[in-house]
């Protein structure tokens, strides 16, 4: 992600053109209030004009200041905060460093760069950076020591972690490269970092890359037996053919990682002049292809069964307008979201402040959006931490059709492909409204070049209906608070599906995690007259198999904890009906019963909507005004478990799907619930299932929540040709965290526009309202 190229733009499709000279000011600096804890001498002595962030980042580094005790405060001691994602320059330096470390020209030429990401620093380094090196300067993050803290003159150098695939030897290695200030300065790309370590990881295959996908498609389409098989189906124009390489997963020894394999799915468009035709409408069944992705050769090919291509369905396309037989709706009037004074959020680099929230935004090739250092500014209590790191760590999509090739569809879209690397540039189609702040994202491509996804992350405010309302029937007086939320999001495409990942921050202290699923279905072809019980027939000769989508939210919690403190525990809450008897003579009594999850194995839990089950992360040493421990609770939304037998092959790699909640004691490096390399993974239960066998204590710990939530998709006719968005997610809600509702001080709603009553007149002959 970029800081130098950050963007703040009006809403997509906004007709009010704003240029830089007339853009509204986001922050009234003279009236802005400090969001730091009281008693912060450094903050009080710093100029509000200097420290307050704006949507447009500073181009010149602010000057150094000095506290009353002579502590040097370097507002830009480093060009990047320790949690900022790697810049394009840093990625280039990391790649060049690793490539130059190759022992021979052949080794260097065969290096393929799967992933380059930041080595996340230890939490004490983050605390030091936030306390003294980067605004808004929060010395209270560090524990008090006698004689005052000893502040180093600079932070430790940033490091990059590279996953490198050697195309010649079929080996995967992990490299750690140090990036100092000098090394990160690019002068024609000649400067180098420093290799800290490198190791070959045996018996694994790293994620596939877009370059490999393109090469695989070209290989298959040029393969003579494949061309002959397509001619049998009436297709001679190979430009109409779509080849989607899918990882083979692991179903037996033939899928072992000693070879880098793909089993493509084949589809065929009907028209060459339609740029966005739904090619997934015509799956090609009966062709078996196995490709060696290392050497890019076809290992196996078999035309097993001639299944006719589904006929060209006139409803297959989604092109707007009348170009393909459809007619756009004409009765939709313009809807504008206008913020004439700009947004209420403030951004400095990747640091975001909104209402009483503040946090940092980052991005990784694998997870996509990452939220760091989530905190709430709570009056006299100052900055209160909620979480250190929030992300979507993995997702799995198992299909429920036992027929070939659909039984192999169990994609690990993060571990096998990379959610971040498949993210959209929202320049090509933004789905948000209002005043939007964009962030770019930088990745390495397979050959080591740097690619930028412009406008990758979207930050904006949304109206969210009523936050609170009450009318006193005695006085007739009414109060209403309008809810507003800050949304951080990105969207990625993996083959046919689109996934939107959202973190919503609310004014009453809630955090909502949401996934939106849309795109087009992955389909199968049918023989004439055939019907399959494992899917829905949606057009002649065409059916959509049943399947599930599972997402893993990884939440490194830090409720009311300063960096380095491990004072959290997790409590499970079930609502139970009181047994009939003296305590329940009216048979109406029920109560909430709490259970402390004392260890990792005890914390393997499932949702139970019948008991309104939820979980609370509590601080063991902080209390509210009633003397109860402060906490945040995880409230499940709709959910499910895998609809598969215990011996299902995909569960070898996805053992984490067996429970909705896992809790671990934080340990650096425990990041991927199915292990780092799920592609062709022959091992059983890597990742979470292995880590919890340590059965570490959770009674007072630095806890990490792993919440697995899913949706079972039984396709409908209405999911064709486009699949409307489905929503799934969960809430993190304050539970005894605040002494009263934060909604109390939300200003009463007056409305952003004049209320207008719309009085319909008589309908016209065509049934539409003729005049308003």
XYZ file of C-alpha atoms in Angstrom:
772
model
C 0.000 0.000 0.000
C 1.110 3.499 -0.728
C 1.320 6.635 1.310
C 2.762 8.918 -1.337
C -0.017 8.012 -3.729
C -2.905 7.953 -1.296
C -6.090 9.363 -2.699
C -9.109 11.160 -1.321
C -11.871 11.429 -3.861
C -15.554 12.223 -3.970
C -18.024 9.411 -4.480
C -17.909 7.300 -7.591
C -20.058 8.836 -10.244
C -20.336 12.064 -8.254
C -21.445 14.807 -10.608
C -20.027 17.515 -8.393
C -16.551 17.934 -9.852
C -14.056 18.923 -7.207
C -10.492 19.892 -7.974
C -7.681 20.151 -5.509
C -7.995 23.904 -5.169
C -11.660 23.803 -4.240
C -11.839 20.531 -2.328
C -13.357 21.016 1.116
C -11.076 20.975 4.101
C -11.390 17.769 6.041
C -10.150 19.050 9.375
C -10.708 22.366 11.057
C -7.326 22.353 12.709
C -7.986 25.270 14.979
C -10.987 23.559 16.514
C -9.729 19.958 16.500
C -9.424 18.332 19.880
C -6.665 16.063 21.041
C -7.393 12.359 21.076
C -4.507 11.480 23.395
C -4.800 10.617 27.060
C -4.713 13.475 29.560
C -1.371 14.198 31.096
C 0.614 13.594 27.929
C 3.269 16.341 28.155
C 4.684 15.695 24.719
C 1.341 15.992 23.052
C 0.435 19.159 24.967
C 3.609 20.874 23.828
C 3.150 19.925 20.200
C 1.312 22.127 17.793
C -2.176 20.940 16.946
C -1.582 22.200 13.426
C 1.498 20.003 13.128
C 0.055 16.847 14.642
C -3.457 16.648 13.257
C -3.741 14.444 10.192
C -5.555 15.330 7.032
C -6.824 13.198 4.212
C -4.067 14.537 1.991
C -0.768 13.304 3.481
C 2.052 15.662 4.303
C 4.657 15.893 1.588
C 7.394 17.222 3.865
C 8.351 15.555 7.157
C 7.434 17.614 10.229
C 10.317 18.966 12.307
C 11.708 17.313 15.388
C 10.448 18.512 18.739
C 11.733 18.037 22.265
C 9.800 17.308 25.419
C 10.291 19.118 28.702
C 12.624 16.337 29.844
C 14.753 16.580 26.728
C 13.463 13.396 25.106
C 13.884 13.643 21.346
C 10.548 13.278 19.591
C 11.104 12.497 15.914
C 7.804 12.742 14.084
C 9.336 11.169 10.977
C 12.338 9.344 12.375
C 11.628 6.673 9.781
C 9.837 7.019 6.500
C 7.539 4.108 7.341
C 5.793 3.058 10.512
C 6.820 -0.480 11.585
C 3.344 -1.738 10.611
C 3.078 0.006 7.247
C 2.942 -2.428 4.325
C 6.039 -2.651 2.170
C 6.429 0.113 -0.359
C 7.189 -0.549 -4.022
C 10.789 0.510 -3.390
C 11.172 -1.881 -0.464
C 9.755 -4.766 -2.473
C 12.196 -4.028 -5.293
C 15.118 -3.959 -2.884
C 14.031 -7.212 -1.208
C 13.704 -9.013 -4.541
C 17.026 -7.696 -5.812
C 18.735 -8.739 -2.578
C 17.469 -12.307 -2.773
C 18.160 -12.652 -6.463
C 21.736 -11.409 -6.055
C 22.245 -13.992 -3.299
C 21.666 -16.842 -5.756
C 24.772 -18.992 -6.068
C 24.716 -19.381 -9.850
C 23.127 -17.590 -12.812
C 20.884 -20.618 -13.318
C 19.589 -20.369 -9.744
C 18.978 -16.649 -10.078
C 17.158 -17.047 -13.388
C 14.907 -19.776 -12.048
C 13.747 -17.783 -9.000
C 10.017 -17.028 -8.968
C 8.707 -14.653 -6.321
C 5.437 -15.890 -4.893
C 5.076 -13.436 -2.030
C 6.938 -10.520 -0.486
C 5.464 -9.194 2.747
C 6.458 -7.253 5.830
C 7.962 -9.118 8.752
C 5.677 -7.794 11.447
C 7.679 -6.449 14.389
C 7.208 -7.527 17.970
C 4.513 -5.653 19.839
C 7.013 -3.742 21.984
C 8.522 -2.219 18.828
C 5.074 -1.099 17.709
C 4.472 0.436 21.127
C 7.762 2.310 20.962
C 6.957 3.644 17.502
C 3.507 4.811 18.572
C 4.824 6.318 21.778
C 7.668 8.484 20.477
C 8.297 8.194 16.744
C 4.956 8.658 14.977
C 2.006 10.956 15.666
C -0.191 11.243 17.586
C 2.598 10.286 20.086
C 1.285 8.133 22.921
C 3.962 7.708 25.632
C 1.310 6.180 27.889
C 1.582 3.000 25.793
C 4.893 2.179 27.459
C 5.075 1.072 31.102
C 6.401 3.622 33.554
C 9.925 3.037 34.814
C 12.028 4.728 37.459
C 14.157 7.492 36.030
C 12.021 7.701 32.888
C 12.170 5.642 29.713
C 15.348 5.222 27.706
C 14.411 6.099 24.143
C 16.584 4.834 21.278
C 17.407 7.286 18.529
C 15.839 5.070 15.884
C 13.666 2.030 15.506
C 14.914 -1.374 14.389
C 15.155 -1.719 10.606
C 12.174 -3.074 8.738
C 12.347 -6.578 7.314
C 10.756 -8.355 4.395
C 9.796 -12.011 4.172
C 9.934 -13.604 0.733
C 8.448 -16.897 -0.444
C 10.509 -17.965 -3.448
C 9.812 -20.869 -5.782
C 12.714 -22.286 -7.783
C 11.286 -23.311 -11.123
C 14.340 -25.397 -11.994
C 14.601 -27.437 -8.780
C 10.923 -27.354 -7.709
C 12.000 -26.100 -4.276
C 10.308 -23.530 -2.079
C 12.377 -21.322 0.187
C 11.727 -18.563 2.706
C 14.049 -15.560 2.923
C 14.271 -12.789 5.499
C 15.799 -9.540 4.258
C 16.661 -6.509 6.357
C 15.708 -3.141 4.880
C 17.572 -0.252 6.459
C 16.952 3.398 5.645
C 19.899 3.416 3.231
C 18.894 0.162 1.632
C 15.312 1.257 1.142
C 16.380 4.386 -0.749
C 16.251 3.447 -4.394
C 18.839 4.885 -6.749
C 18.238 3.036 -9.949
C 17.596 -0.131 -7.957
C 21.284 -0.673 -7.180
C 21.043 -0.630 -3.408
C 20.641 -3.923 -1.639
C 19.220 -5.113 1.618
C 20.850 -7.664 3.854
C 19.906 -11.347 3.860
C 19.217 -12.348 7.462
C 18.224 -15.945 6.801
C 17.108 -18.372 4.128
C 15.802 -21.901 4.326
C 14.335 -24.457 1.965
C 10.956 -25.760 3.101
C 10.694 -29.415 2.050
C 7.622 -31.167 0.723
C 5.458 -28.102 0.001
C 4.037 -26.210 -2.950
C 3.538 -22.431 -2.652
C 0.446 -20.631 -3.974
C -0.190 -20.448 -7.695
C 0.447 -17.216 -9.553
C -1.443 -15.341 -12.278
C 1.517 -15.755 -14.632
C 1.287 -19.533 -14.226
C -2.441 -19.444 -14.850
C -1.954 -17.598 -18.132
C 0.789 -19.981 -19.229
C -1.334 -22.998 -18.325
C -4.300 -21.711 -20.334
C -2.113 -21.108 -23.400
C -0.530 -24.556 -23.020
C -3.847 -26.406 -22.887
C -5.400 -24.446 -25.756
C -2.378 -25.242 -27.969
C -2.438 -28.970 -27.097
C -3.577 -30.885 -30.256
C -5.612 -33.600 -28.426
C -7.462 -30.859 -26.576
C -8.220 -29.049 -29.806
C -9.597 -32.283 -31.264
C -11.774 -32.806 -28.200
C -13.192 -29.309 -28.591
C -13.903 -29.918 -32.286
C -16.067 -32.886 -31.234
C -18.105 -30.358 -29.267
C -18.372 -28.010 -32.224
C -15.692 -25.541 -31.097
C -12.823 -24.690 -33.429
C -12.124 -21.121 -32.316
C -9.742 -21.478 -29.371
C -10.196 -17.790 -28.558
C -13.620 -18.716 -27.208
C -12.176 -21.283 -24.790
C -11.527 -20.430 -21.116
C -9.109 -22.599 -19.125
C -9.238 -22.034 -15.349
C -6.283 -23.777 -13.657
C -7.339 -25.134 -10.256
C -4.954 -26.471 -7.659
C -5.346 -30.229 -7.300
C -5.715 -30.132 -3.528
C -4.717 -33.422 -1.950
C -6.714 -36.596 -2.527
C -3.925 -39.173 -2.598
C -0.276 -39.829 -3.311
C -0.723 -38.785 -6.959
C -1.255 -35.235 -5.672
C 1.934 -35.181 -3.593
C 3.904 -31.907 -3.673
C 6.874 -33.563 -5.381
C 5.260 -32.196 -8.547
C 3.581 -28.809 -9.035
C 0.181 -29.717 -10.446
C -3.039 -28.187 -11.707
C -6.288 -29.690 -12.967
C -7.946 -27.068 -15.150
C -11.677 -26.555 -15.557
C -12.797 -25.757 -19.098
C -15.477 -23.308 -20.240
C -16.431 -21.890 -23.601
C -17.893 -18.553 -24.597
C -20.350 -18.271 -27.479
C -19.402 -14.893 -28.924
C -16.024 -13.420 -29.635
C -17.258 -9.822 -29.806
C -18.705 -9.648 -26.290
C -15.913 -8.489 -23.958
C -17.658 -9.432 -20.708
C -19.718 -12.419 -21.757
C -20.377 -14.906 -18.992
C -18.144 -17.708 -20.233
C -18.938 -19.742 -17.118
C -22.387 -20.321 -18.648
C -20.982 -23.117 -20.832
C -18.851 -25.584 -18.854
C -17.060 -28.267 -20.850
C -17.601 -31.603 -19.115
C -15.858 -34.921 -19.688
C -12.316 -33.668 -20.398
C -9.590 -34.610 -17.920
C -6.363 -32.559 -18.006
C -3.406 -32.714 -15.604
C -0.698 -30.084 -16.040
C 2.835 -30.015 -14.665
C 3.077 -26.340 -13.704
C 6.824 -26.511 -13.055
C 7.768 -27.588 -16.555
C 4.508 -26.406 -18.123
C 3.644 -29.652 -19.896
C 0.455 -31.692 -20.129
C 1.002 -34.868 -18.096
C -2.369 -36.497 -18.636
C -5.177 -35.905 -21.088
C -8.339 -37.923 -21.583
C -11.627 -37.203 -23.300
C -13.646 -39.379 -20.968
C -17.223 -38.530 -21.852
C -18.820 -36.454 -24.550
C -21.270 -34.142 -22.830
C -22.904 -31.645 -25.180
C -22.164 -28.022 -24.489
C -25.153 -26.287 -22.902
C -27.041 -24.281 -25.519
C -26.493 -20.547 -25.657
C -28.918 -19.263 -23.048
C -30.199 -15.770 -23.940
C -30.203 -15.012 -20.205
C -26.568 -15.947 -19.727
C -25.039 -12.474 -20.028
C -24.941 -9.531 -17.711
C -23.927 -6.798 -20.154
C -25.872 -3.631 -19.411
C -28.243 -2.060 -21.883
C -29.890 -3.600 -24.911
C -26.750 -4.989 -26.548
C -27.520 -8.589 -25.557
C -31.297 -8.618 -25.468
C -31.785 -7.074 -22.046
C -33.295 -3.732 -21.101
C -32.012 -1.715 -18.169
C -34.539 -0.405 -15.666
C -35.571 3.145 -16.454
C -37.419 4.030 -13.238
C -34.377 4.452 -10.972
C -33.826 8.082 -10.057
C -30.417 9.489 -9.029
C -29.363 8.934 -5.427
C -26.525 11.145 -4.263
C -24.450 10.928 -1.102
C -22.991 14.369 -0.504
C -20.523 15.474 2.169
C -19.976 19.156 1.342
C -17.551 19.672 4.252
C -15.633 16.492 3.571
C -15.529 13.343 5.704
C -15.238 13.149 9.481
C -12.251 10.823 9.399
C -8.609 11.905 9.384
C -5.771 10.001 7.793
C -2.024 10.367 8.269
C -0.167 7.787 6.205
C -1.919 4.582 7.236
C -3.125 5.904 10.598
C -6.878 6.545 10.725
C -8.864 8.543 13.267
C -12.652 8.692 13.238
C -15.009 9.678 16.010
C -13.281 8.054 19.015
C -11.698 5.224 17.056
C -8.155 5.020 15.790
C -6.297 2.223 14.028
C -3.813 1.466 11.261
C -4.549 0.054 7.817
C -2.289 -2.420 6.070
C -2.463 -5.031 3.326
C -0.799 -8.366 2.616
C -0.702 -10.467 -0.568
C -2.336 -13.378 1.216
C -4.922 -11.905 3.583
C -5.623 -8.632 1.864
C -6.802 -5.977 4.302
C -5.303 -5.998 7.811
C -6.352 -3.682 10.663
C -3.790 -2.976 13.386
C -3.783 -1.291 16.793
C -7.527 -0.810 17.185
C -8.253 1.551 20.075
C -11.058 3.730 21.422
C -10.525 7.122 23.068
C -12.702 7.052 26.176
C -12.744 10.427 27.923
C -10.718 10.508 31.106
C -9.662 6.871 30.637
C -7.801 7.892 27.487
C -6.765 5.404 24.835
C -8.255 1.964 25.411
C -7.021 -0.902 23.298
C -9.443 -3.397 21.758
C -7.340 -5.470 19.349
C -3.781 -5.609 18.069
C -4.558 -7.181 14.684
C -7.702 -8.081 12.718
C -7.723 -9.969 9.413
C -9.369 -12.668 7.319
C -6.721 -15.367 7.471
C -8.164 -18.060 5.204
C -11.215 -19.185 3.278
C -12.271 -22.575 1.948
C -14.976 -23.384 -0.608
C -15.896 -27.114 -0.645
C -18.399 -28.367 -3.238
C -20.934 -31.070 -2.468
C -21.154 -32.883 -5.820
C -19.305 -36.243 -5.746
C -19.001 -36.322 -9.550
C -15.834 -35.485 -11.444
C -14.520 -32.776 -11.554
C -16.644 -31.080 -8.901
C -15.537 -33.206 -5.956
C -12.091 -31.627 -6.361
C -13.469 -28.135 -5.949
C -12.335 -27.216 -2.441
C -10.301 -24.104 -3.019
C -8.231 -22.419 -0.316
C -8.558 -18.966 -1.835
C -6.089 -17.305 0.555
C -3.488 -20.080 0.899
C -3.581 -21.358 -2.695
C -4.105 -18.057 -4.512
C -3.896 -15.007 -2.241
C -6.852 -12.776 -1.480
C -4.690 -9.658 -1.618
C -3.054 -10.471 -4.944
C -6.496 -10.972 -6.489
C -7.852 -7.659 -5.205
C -9.600 -5.159 -7.447
C -8.433 -1.774 -8.520
C -11.491 0.247 -7.637
C -10.632 2.660 -10.434
C -12.261 0.081 -12.693
C -15.525 0.057 -10.781
C -16.041 1.379 -7.268
C -19.098 0.215 -5.391
C -18.992 2.792 -2.563
C -20.734 6.157 -2.277
C -19.687 9.320 -0.498
C -16.294 10.869 0.110
C -13.791 8.049 -0.326
C -10.172 7.669 0.738
C -8.285 5.103 -1.327
C -5.050 3.275 -0.648
C -2.881 1.586 -3.260
C -1.355 -1.857 -2.744
C 1.997 -3.125 -4.041
C 2.922 -6.732 -4.809
C 5.652 -8.623 -6.530
C 4.751 -10.557 -9.624
C 6.069 -14.037 -10.363
C 9.221 -12.790 -12.040
C 10.050 -10.279 -9.306
C 8.663 -7.090 -10.788
C 6.514 -4.787 -8.679
C 2.863 -4.346 -9.551
C 0.518 -1.784 -8.062
C -3.198 -2.176 -7.517
C -4.434 1.382 -7.555
C -7.339 2.293 -5.284
C -7.206 -1.136 -3.688
C -8.588 -0.308 -0.227
C -11.641 1.875 0.262
C -12.239 3.977 3.394
C -15.509 5.864 3.704
C -18.406 6.742 6.001
C -21.895 5.320 5.674
C -25.261 6.279 7.079
C -26.592 3.245 8.927
C -30.103 4.088 9.954
C -31.110 4.649 13.559
C -28.533 4.361 16.313
C -31.066 5.088 19.052
C -34.534 6.599 19.317
C -37.125 7.135 22.012
C -40.336 9.120 22.301
C -41.862 9.944 25.670
C -45.578 9.382 25.352
C -46.263 11.645 28.308
C -44.481 14.709 26.989
C -44.563 13.938 23.299
C -40.856 14.736 23.070
C -38.664 12.520 20.935
C -34.906 12.003 20.663
C -33.151 10.228 17.825
C -29.491 9.504 17.159
C -28.532 8.720 13.597
C -26.040 5.885 13.210
C -22.949 6.404 11.150
C -20.225 3.879 10.572
C -16.720 3.947 9.148
C -16.104 1.189 6.621
C -12.747 -0.180 5.469
C -12.980 -2.693 2.646
C -11.523 -4.398 -0.395
C -12.902 -6.772 -3.020
C -11.181 -9.629 -4.793
C -12.047 -11.975 -7.639
C -11.073 -15.632 -7.531
C -12.134 -17.194 -10.857
C -15.921 -16.838 -11.001
C -16.624 -15.522 -7.500
C -16.239 -12.040 -6.023
C -15.679 -11.543 -2.311
C -15.978 -8.220 -0.535
C -14.309 -8.025 2.882
C -15.433 -5.274 5.259
C -14.632 -4.002 8.719
C -17.274 -1.575 10.018
C -16.620 0.670 13.033
C -19.671 2.092 14.812
C -20.195 5.083 17.088
C -21.394 2.910 19.960
C -18.159 0.902 20.098
C -19.197 -2.034 17.923
C -16.969 -3.564 15.246
C -18.656 -5.601 12.542
C -16.873 -8.031 10.246
C -18.738 -8.688 7.026
C -18.163 -10.679 3.851
C -20.230 -10.070 0.734
C -20.367 -12.873 -1.832
C -21.323 -12.195 -5.416
C -20.089 -12.786 -8.971
C -21.217 -15.755 -11.078
C -21.728 -19.427 -10.299
C -19.320 -22.267 -11.059
C -21.459 -24.638 -13.110
C -21.623 -28.107 -14.574
C -23.078 -29.473 -17.796
C -25.771 -32.167 -17.995
C -26.601 -34.838 -20.502
C -29.976 -34.349 -22.214
C -32.697 -35.216 -19.710
C -30.236 -35.621 -16.839
C -30.965 -34.221 -13.382
C -28.507 -34.214 -10.482
C -29.544 -34.238 -6.862
C -26.359 -32.395 -5.879
C -27.283 -29.121 -7.537
C -29.951 -26.925 -9.091
C -30.862 -27.008 -12.767
C -30.831 -23.365 -13.790
C -31.002 -23.613 -17.597
C -31.235 -26.346 -20.247
C -28.225 -28.647 -19.862
C -26.817 -26.548 -17.027
C -26.744 -26.961 -13.258
C -25.144 -25.284 -10.260
C -23.671 -27.660 -7.641
C -24.354 -27.113 -3.961
C -21.357 -25.799 -2.040
C -20.241 -23.965 1.091
C -18.072 -20.931 1.771
C -16.034 -20.743 4.976
C -14.061 -17.751 6.217
C -11.569 -17.544 9.074
C -11.340 -14.278 10.983
C -8.137 -14.045 12.997
C -8.440 -11.569 15.879
C -5.376 -10.874 18.014
C -7.240 -9.269 20.897
C -5.884 -6.792 23.417
C -8.911 -5.667 25.430
C -7.784 -2.883 27.772
C -4.204 -4.140 27.445
C -1.095 -2.119 26.824
C 1.563 -3.687 24.574
C 3.321 -6.486 26.401
C 0.418 -7.145 28.751
C -1.291 -10.529 28.657
C -4.355 -9.907 30.794
C -7.184 -11.328 28.695
C -9.334 -14.413 29.095
C -12.303 -15.836 27.169
C -15.666 -16.667 28.719
C -18.427 -18.622 26.988
C -21.976 -17.490 27.732
C -25.073 -19.652 27.267
C -28.617 -18.631 28.095
C -30.357 -21.418 29.998
C -33.911 -22.088 31.136
C -34.322 -22.368 34.890
C -35.495 -25.754 36.055
C -39.085 -25.813 37.302
C -39.283 -25.484 41.064
C -39.135 -22.938 43.838
C -36.936 -20.603 41.801
C -39.211 -20.817 38.749
C -42.764 -21.289 39.939
C -44.103 -19.446 36.871
C -41.937 -21.431 34.428
C -40.718 -18.270 32.770
C -37.214 -17.911 34.197
C -34.005 -18.027 32.219
C -30.503 -16.742 32.886
C -27.041 -16.348 31.361
C -24.444 -18.849 32.540
C -20.740 -18.192 32.069
C -17.951 -20.684 31.630
C -14.278 -19.750 31.622
C -12.369 -21.399 28.777
C -9.230 -22.308 30.688
C -7.118 -23.948 27.984
C -6.800 -24.226 24.232
C -8.370 -27.675 23.984
C -11.230 -26.558 26.199
C -11.783 -23.618 23.839
C -12.773 -25.691 20.781
C -16.336 -24.415 20.588
C -19.310 -24.330 18.234
C -22.151 -21.887 17.809
C -25.480 -22.677 19.464
C -28.278 -20.310 18.471
C -30.713 -22.183 20.751
C -28.810 -20.881 23.774
C -27.802 -17.523 22.252
C -24.201 -18.611 22.742
C -21.529 -15.936 22.539
C -18.053 -15.367 23.890
C -16.552 -12.513 25.898
C -12.898 -11.493 25.903
C -12.305 -9.958 29.318
C -9.470 -8.094 30.892
C -8.596 -9.809 34.160
C -7.351 -6.614 35.834
C -9.613 -3.800 34.601
C -13.070 -3.148 36.013
C -15.990 -0.892 35.179
C -17.993 1.249 37.581
C -19.971 -1.762 38.839
C -16.793 -3.648 39.648
C -17.156 -6.134 36.795
C -14.320 -6.999 34.456
C -14.293 -5.014 31.207
C -14.741 -6.932 27.980
C -15.697 -7.275 24.332
C -18.021 -10.014 23.172
C -18.070 -11.933 19.919
C -21.655 -12.286 18.722
C -22.049 -14.891 15.954
C -24.198 -14.274 12.933
C -25.717 -17.088 10.896
C -23.257 -19.954 10.627
C -22.755 -23.589 9.700
C -20.323 -26.494 9.891
C -18.955 -28.591 6.993
C -21.592 -30.816 5.408
C -19.095 -33.596 4.825
C -18.120 -36.882 6.391
C -15.270 -36.940 8.875
C -13.039 -38.636 6.287
C -13.596 -36.013 3.598
C -10.314 -35.350 1.833
C -10.488 -31.572 2.093
C -10.753 -31.820 5.887
C -7.203 -33.193 5.979
C -6.064 -29.701 5.068
C -8.947 -27.818 6.676
C -9.232 -29.383 10.126
C -9.931 -25.892 11.473
C -13.413 -26.077 9.903
C -14.480 -28.647 12.479
C -15.252 -25.954 15.060
C -16.603 -22.416 14.843
C -14.293 -21.000 17.508
C -10.699 -21.713 18.388
C -8.679 -19.732 20.930
C -4.891 -19.770 21.144
C -2.312 -18.045 23.280
C -0.462 -15.628 21.019
C 2.760 -16.866 19.490
C 4.651 -15.144 16.723
C 4.382 -17.058 13.476
C 1.053 -18.729 14.165
C -0.747 -16.961 11.353
C -2.311 -19.472 8.963
C -5.029 -21.800 10.331
C -4.311 -24.531 7.782
C -0.553 -24.065 7.734
C 1.332 -21.744 5.440
C 1.295 -24.049 2.402
C -2.091 -25.784 2.021
C -1.529 -26.341 -1.713
C -1.103 -30.123 -2.288
C -0.481 -30.530 1.427
C -0.237 -34.245 2.334
C -0.101 -33.652 6.073
C -3.137 -33.879 8.350
C -4.220 -31.074 10.659
C -1.464 -28.535 10.247
C -1.934 -25.088 11.730
C -4.606 -24.632 14.371
C -5.257 -28.317 14.919
C -1.572 -28.799 15.721
C -1.021 -25.654 17.766
C -3.854 -26.314 20.226
C -2.363 -29.699 21.119
C 0.042 -27.729 23.309
C -3.055 -26.942 25.382
C -1.614 -23.669 26.599
C -3.339 -21.878 29.453
C -5.871 -19.163 28.584
C -6.837 -18.103 32.095
C -4.760 -14.940 31.747
C -3.070 -14.656 28.379
C -2.498 -12.738 25.185
C -5.390 -14.413 23.377
C -6.073 -14.857 19.682
C -9.601 -15.666 18.523
C -10.078 -17.716 15.361
C -13.720 -17.471 14.370
C -14.815 -19.677 11.464
C -18.087 -18.659 9.854
C -19.721 -20.068 6.784
C -22.702 -20.157 4.487
C -24.294 -23.092 2.690
C -25.256 -22.184 -0.849
C -28.070 -24.134 -2.474
C -28.287 -22.178 -5.753
C -31.582 -20.704 -6.945
C -32.822 -19.798 -10.395
C -32.545 -16.209 -9.197
C -28.782 -16.638 -8.843
C -28.526 -16.791 -12.629
C -26.904 -15.223 -14.641
C -25.631 -12.933 -11.881
C -25.544 -13.919 -8.235
C -26.919 -11.126 -6.032
C -24.845 -10.313 -2.974
C -25.146 -12.569 0.048
C -24.002 -11.248 3.418
C -22.367 -13.094 6.271
C -20.427 -11.927 9.300
C -20.335 -11.324 13.036
C -20.045 -8.569 15.645
C -17.501 -7.556 18.246
C -19.492 -5.597 20.822
C -18.449 -3.823 24.031
C -19.641 -5.786 27.060
C -19.042 -3.930 30.288
C -16.250 -2.096 28.502
C -17.862 1.326 28.849
C -19.583 2.706 31.922
C -22.502 3.798 29.778
C -23.466 3.805 26.121
C -21.097 5.744 23.854
C -24.237 6.633 21.898
C -25.107 9.123 24.671
C -22.887 11.865 23.282
C -23.696 11.319 19.612
C -25.304 14.608 18.521
C -29.073 14.509 17.996
C -29.976 13.943 14.372
C -31.107 16.992 12.451
C -30.796 15.426 9.008
C -28.256 16.245 6.325
C -30.984 17.508 4.033
C -34.331 19.156 4.315
C -37.158 16.720 4.947
C -39.480 16.522 1.967
C -42.791 14.782 1.892
C -43.459 13.044 -1.384
C -47.164 12.989 -2.191
C -48.032 10.726 -5.101
C -50.636 11.838 -7.534
C -52.925 9.573 -9.460
C -51.188 6.736 -11.295
C -50.728 7.091 -14.994
C -52.116 4.585 -17.429
C -48.959 2.508 -17.332
C -49.171 2.194 -13.570
C -46.323 4.607 -12.828
C -46.632 7.757 -10.765
C -47.129 10.544 -13.234
C -46.142 13.470 -11.041
C -44.495 14.024 -7.680
